[in-house]
PDB file of C-alpha atoms in Angstrom:
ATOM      1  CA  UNK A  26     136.493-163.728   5.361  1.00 49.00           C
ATOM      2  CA  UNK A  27     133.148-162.777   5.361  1.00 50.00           C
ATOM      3  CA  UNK A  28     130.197-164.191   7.889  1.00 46.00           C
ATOM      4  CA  UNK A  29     128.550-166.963   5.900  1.00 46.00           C
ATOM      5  CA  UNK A  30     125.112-166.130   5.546  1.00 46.00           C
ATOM      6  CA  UNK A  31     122.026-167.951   7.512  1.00 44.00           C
ATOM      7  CA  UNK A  32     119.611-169.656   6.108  1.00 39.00           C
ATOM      8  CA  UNK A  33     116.825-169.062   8.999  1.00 38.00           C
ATOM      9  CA  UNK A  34     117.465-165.458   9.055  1.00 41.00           C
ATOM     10  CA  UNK A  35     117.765-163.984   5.902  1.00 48.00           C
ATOM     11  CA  UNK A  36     115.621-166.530   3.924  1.00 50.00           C
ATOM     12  CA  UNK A  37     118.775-168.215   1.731  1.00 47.00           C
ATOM     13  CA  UNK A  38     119.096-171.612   0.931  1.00 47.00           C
ATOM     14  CA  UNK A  39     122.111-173.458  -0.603  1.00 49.00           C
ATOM     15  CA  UNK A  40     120.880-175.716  -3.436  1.00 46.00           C
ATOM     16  CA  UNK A  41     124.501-176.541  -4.368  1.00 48.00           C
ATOM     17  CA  UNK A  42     125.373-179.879  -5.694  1.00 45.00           C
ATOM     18  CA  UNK A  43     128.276-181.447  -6.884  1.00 44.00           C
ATOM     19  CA  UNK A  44     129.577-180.651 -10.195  1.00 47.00           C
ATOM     20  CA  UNK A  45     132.033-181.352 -12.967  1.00 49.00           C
ATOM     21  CA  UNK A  46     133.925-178.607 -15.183  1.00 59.00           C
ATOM     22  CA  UNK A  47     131.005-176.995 -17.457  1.00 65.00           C
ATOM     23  CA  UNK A  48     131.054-174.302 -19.718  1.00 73.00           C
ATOM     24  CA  UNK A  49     128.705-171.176 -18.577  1.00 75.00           C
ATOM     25  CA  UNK A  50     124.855-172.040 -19.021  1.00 82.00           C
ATOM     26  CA  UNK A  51     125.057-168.370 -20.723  1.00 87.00           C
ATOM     27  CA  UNK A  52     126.698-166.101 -22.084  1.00 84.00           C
ATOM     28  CA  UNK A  53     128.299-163.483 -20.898  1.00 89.00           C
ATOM     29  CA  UNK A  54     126.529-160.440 -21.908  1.00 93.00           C
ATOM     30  CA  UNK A  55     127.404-157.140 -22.352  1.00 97.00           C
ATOM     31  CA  UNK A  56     129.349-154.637 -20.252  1.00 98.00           C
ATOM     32  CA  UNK A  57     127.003-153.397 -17.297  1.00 98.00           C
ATOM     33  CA  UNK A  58     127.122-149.505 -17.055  1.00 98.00           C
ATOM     34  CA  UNK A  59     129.757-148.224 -15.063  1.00 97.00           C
ATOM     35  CA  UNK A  60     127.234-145.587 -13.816  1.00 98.00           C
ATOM     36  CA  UNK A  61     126.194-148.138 -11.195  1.00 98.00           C
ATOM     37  CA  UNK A  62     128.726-151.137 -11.278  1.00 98.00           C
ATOM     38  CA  UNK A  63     132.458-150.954 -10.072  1.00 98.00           C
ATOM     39  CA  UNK A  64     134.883-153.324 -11.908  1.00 98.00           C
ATOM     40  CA  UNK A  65     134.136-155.628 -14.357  1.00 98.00           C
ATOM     41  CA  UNK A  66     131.039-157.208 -14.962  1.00 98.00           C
ATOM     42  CA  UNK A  67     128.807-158.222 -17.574  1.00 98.00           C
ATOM     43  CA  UNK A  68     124.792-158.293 -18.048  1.00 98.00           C
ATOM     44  CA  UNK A  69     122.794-160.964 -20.423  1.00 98.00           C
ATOM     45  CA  UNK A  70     118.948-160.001 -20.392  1.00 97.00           C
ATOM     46  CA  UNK A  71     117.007-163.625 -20.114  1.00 97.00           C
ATOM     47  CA  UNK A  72     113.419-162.489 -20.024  1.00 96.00           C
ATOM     48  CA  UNK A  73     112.592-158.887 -20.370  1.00 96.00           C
ATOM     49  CA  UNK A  74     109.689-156.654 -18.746  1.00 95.00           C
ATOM     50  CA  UNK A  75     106.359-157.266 -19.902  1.00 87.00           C
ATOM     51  CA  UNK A  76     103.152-156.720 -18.171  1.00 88.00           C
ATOM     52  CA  UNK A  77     102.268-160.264 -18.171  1.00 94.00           C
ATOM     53  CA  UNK A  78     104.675-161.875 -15.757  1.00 95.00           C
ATOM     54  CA  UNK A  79     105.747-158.659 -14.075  1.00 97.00           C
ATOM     55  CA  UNK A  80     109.183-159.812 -13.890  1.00 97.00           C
ATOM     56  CA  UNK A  81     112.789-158.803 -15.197  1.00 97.00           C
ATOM     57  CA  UNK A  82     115.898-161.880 -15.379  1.00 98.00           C
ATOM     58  CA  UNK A  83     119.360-161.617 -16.226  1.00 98.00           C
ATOM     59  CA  UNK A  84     122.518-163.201 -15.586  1.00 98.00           C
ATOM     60  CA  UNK A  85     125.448-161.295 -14.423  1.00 98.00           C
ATOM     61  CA  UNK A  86     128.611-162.433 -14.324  1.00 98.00           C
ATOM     62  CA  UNK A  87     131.154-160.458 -11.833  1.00 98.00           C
ATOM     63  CA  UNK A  88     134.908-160.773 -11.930  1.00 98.00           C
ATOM     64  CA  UNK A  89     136.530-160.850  -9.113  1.00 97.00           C
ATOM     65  CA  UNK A  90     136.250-157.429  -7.066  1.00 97.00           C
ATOM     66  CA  UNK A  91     133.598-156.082  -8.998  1.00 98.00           C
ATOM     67  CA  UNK A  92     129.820-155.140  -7.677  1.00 98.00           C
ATOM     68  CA  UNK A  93     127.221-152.995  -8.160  1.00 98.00           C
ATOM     69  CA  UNK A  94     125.911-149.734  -6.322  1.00 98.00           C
ATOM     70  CA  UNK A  95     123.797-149.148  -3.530  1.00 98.00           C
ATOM     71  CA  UNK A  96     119.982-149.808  -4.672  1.00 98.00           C
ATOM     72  CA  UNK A  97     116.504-151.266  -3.603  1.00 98.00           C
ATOM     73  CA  UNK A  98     113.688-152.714  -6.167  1.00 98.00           C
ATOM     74  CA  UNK A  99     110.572-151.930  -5.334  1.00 98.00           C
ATOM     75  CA  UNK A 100     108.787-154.992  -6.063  1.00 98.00           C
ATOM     76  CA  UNK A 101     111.977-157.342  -4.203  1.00 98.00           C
ATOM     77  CA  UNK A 102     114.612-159.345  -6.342  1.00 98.00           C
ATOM     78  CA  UNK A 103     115.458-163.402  -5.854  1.00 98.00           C
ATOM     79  CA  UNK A 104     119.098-163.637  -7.025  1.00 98.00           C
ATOM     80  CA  UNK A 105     120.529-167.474  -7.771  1.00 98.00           C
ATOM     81  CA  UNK A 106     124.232-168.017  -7.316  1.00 98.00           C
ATOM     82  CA  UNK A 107     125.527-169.840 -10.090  1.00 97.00           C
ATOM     83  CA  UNK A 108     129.098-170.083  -9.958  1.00 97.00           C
ATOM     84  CA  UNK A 109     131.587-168.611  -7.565  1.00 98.00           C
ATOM     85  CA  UNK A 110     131.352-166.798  -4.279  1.00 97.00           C
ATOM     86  CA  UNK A 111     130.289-163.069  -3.703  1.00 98.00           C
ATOM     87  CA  UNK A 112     129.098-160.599  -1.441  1.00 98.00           C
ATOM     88  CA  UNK A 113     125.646-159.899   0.015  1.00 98.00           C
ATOM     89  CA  UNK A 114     125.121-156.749   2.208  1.00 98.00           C
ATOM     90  CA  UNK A 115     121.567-154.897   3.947  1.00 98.00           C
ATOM     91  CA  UNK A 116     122.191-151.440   4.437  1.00 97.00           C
ATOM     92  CA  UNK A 117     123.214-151.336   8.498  1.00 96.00           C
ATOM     93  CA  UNK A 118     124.316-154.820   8.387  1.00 96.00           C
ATOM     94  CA  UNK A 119     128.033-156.443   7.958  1.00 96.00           C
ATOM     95  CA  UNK A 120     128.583-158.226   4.421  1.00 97.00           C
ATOM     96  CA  UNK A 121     127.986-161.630   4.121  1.00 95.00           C
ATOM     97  CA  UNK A 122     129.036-164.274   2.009  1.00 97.00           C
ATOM     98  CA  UNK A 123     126.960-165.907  -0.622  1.00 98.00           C
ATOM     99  CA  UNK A 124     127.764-168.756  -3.220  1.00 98.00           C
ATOM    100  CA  UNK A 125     127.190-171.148  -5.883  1.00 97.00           C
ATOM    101  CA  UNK A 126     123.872-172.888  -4.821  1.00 97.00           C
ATOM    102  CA  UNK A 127     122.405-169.899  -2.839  1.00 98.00           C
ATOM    103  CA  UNK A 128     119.273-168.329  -3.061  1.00 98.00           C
ATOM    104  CA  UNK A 129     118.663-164.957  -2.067  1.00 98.00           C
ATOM    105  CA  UNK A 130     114.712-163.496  -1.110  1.00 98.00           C
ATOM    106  CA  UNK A 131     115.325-159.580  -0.812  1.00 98.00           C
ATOM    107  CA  UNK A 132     112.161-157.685   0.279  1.00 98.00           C
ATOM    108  CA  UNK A 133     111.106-155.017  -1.823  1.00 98.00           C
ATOM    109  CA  UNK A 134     112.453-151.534  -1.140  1.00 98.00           C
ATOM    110  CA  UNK A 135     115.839-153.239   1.000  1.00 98.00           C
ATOM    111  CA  UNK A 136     119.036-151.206   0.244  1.00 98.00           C
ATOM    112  CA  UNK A 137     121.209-153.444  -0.402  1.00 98.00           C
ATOM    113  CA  UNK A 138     124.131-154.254  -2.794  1.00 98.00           C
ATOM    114  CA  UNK A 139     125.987-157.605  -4.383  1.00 98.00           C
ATOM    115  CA  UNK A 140     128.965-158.171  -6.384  1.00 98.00           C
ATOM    116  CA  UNK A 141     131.910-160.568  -6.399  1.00 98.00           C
ATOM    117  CA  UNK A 142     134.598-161.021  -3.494  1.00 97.00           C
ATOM    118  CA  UNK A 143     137.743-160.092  -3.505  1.00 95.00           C
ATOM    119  CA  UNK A 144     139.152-163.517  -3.721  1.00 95.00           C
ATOM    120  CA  UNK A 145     136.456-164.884  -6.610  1.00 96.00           C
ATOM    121  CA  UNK A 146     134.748-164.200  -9.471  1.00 98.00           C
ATOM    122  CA  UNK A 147     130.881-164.603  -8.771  1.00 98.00           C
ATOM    123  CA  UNK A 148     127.536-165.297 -11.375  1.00 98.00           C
ATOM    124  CA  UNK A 149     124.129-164.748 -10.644  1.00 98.00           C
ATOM    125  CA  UNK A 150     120.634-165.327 -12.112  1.00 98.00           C
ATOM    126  CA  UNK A 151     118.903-161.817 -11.063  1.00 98.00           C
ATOM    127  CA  UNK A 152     114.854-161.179 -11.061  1.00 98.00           C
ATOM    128  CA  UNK A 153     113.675-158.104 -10.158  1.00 98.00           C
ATOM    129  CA  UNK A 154     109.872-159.137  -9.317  1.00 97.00           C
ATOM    130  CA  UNK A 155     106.446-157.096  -9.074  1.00 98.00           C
ATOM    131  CA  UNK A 156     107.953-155.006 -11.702  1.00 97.00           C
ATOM    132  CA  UNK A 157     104.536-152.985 -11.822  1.00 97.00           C
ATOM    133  CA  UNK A 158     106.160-151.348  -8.855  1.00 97.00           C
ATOM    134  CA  UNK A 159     109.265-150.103 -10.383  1.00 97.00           C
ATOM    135  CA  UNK A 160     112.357-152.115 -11.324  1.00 97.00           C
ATOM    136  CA  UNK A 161     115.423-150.564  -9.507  1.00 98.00           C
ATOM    137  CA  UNK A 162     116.024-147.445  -7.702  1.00 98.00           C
ATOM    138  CA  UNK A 163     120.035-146.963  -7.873  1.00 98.00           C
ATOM    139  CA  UNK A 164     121.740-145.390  -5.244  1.00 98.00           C
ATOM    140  CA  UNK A 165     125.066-144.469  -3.983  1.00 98.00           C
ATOM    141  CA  UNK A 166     128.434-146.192  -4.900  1.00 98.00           C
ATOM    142  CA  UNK A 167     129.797-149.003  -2.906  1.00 98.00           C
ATOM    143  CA  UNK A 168     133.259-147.348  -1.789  1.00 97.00           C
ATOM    144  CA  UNK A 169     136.558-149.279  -1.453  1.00 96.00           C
ATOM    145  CA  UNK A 170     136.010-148.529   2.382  1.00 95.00           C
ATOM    146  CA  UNK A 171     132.563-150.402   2.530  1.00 96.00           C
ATOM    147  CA  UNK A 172     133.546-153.413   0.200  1.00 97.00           C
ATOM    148  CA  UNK A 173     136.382-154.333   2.687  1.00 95.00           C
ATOM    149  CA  UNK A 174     134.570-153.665   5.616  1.00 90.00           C
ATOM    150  CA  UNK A 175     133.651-157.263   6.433  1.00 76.00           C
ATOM    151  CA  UNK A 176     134.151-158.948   9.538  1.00 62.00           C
ATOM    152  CA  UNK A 177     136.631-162.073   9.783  1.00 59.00           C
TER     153      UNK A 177
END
């Protein structure tokens, strides 16, 4: 199992509270392109780019296995964990686990990657901010060899 992440050190809080059955806040979305995602997984667009707020959301939803490529922002992303538990690596640094409740601050121009575990399905609320600067920069797939690479 993956090295839960820590909250002094990589600037990720858990706001998770106790919670009944509920149906998804949103839906699912649409298939994200395979060009940078591997398995199944699903974007929903919740506020797109504009030069007023500078700022792209979505929610993506991740079945289990499933992530996305290699990539930085330019202008940083925040990413909310809504349901399930995932994946969170730095390029040079082991995985690490994230779930429902976190909140992830990733400076801009970090390689980094996120997706689901192997175990879980995962959702997250996604902002790429200081979109001015760029929105993504997409990189290199996350091989099978990386994505079980985690320390127990």
């Amino acid at each position: 199992m993956p090295k839960p992440i820590q909250t002094e050190q990589h600037n990720i809080m858990n706001t998770d509270t106790p919670t009944t059955n509920q149906q998804p806040t949103f839906p699912k979305g649409d298939p994200a392109p395979a060009d940078y995602f591997t398995g199944n997984a699903w974007v929903h667009p919740l506020v797109p780019n504009d030069a007023t707020f500078n700022v792209v959301v979505g929610n993506v939803v991740f079945e289990r296995g499933a992530r996305n490529n290699w990539h930085f922002h330019p202008g940083g992303q925040i990413l909310i964990v809504t349901e399930g538990v995932g994946y969170y690596q730095e390029r040079g640094k082991p995985i690490e686990i994230i779930k429902k409740g976190d909140v992830i601050r990733i400076p801009p121009n970090l390689e980094h990657w996120h997706g689901a575990s192997a175990e879980s399905g995962m959702t997250h609320i996604a902002m790429s901010t200081n979109t001015q600067l760029g929105v993504v920069t997409w990189l290199d797939r996350v091989t099978d060899k990386e994505y079980n690479s985690y320390t127990k």
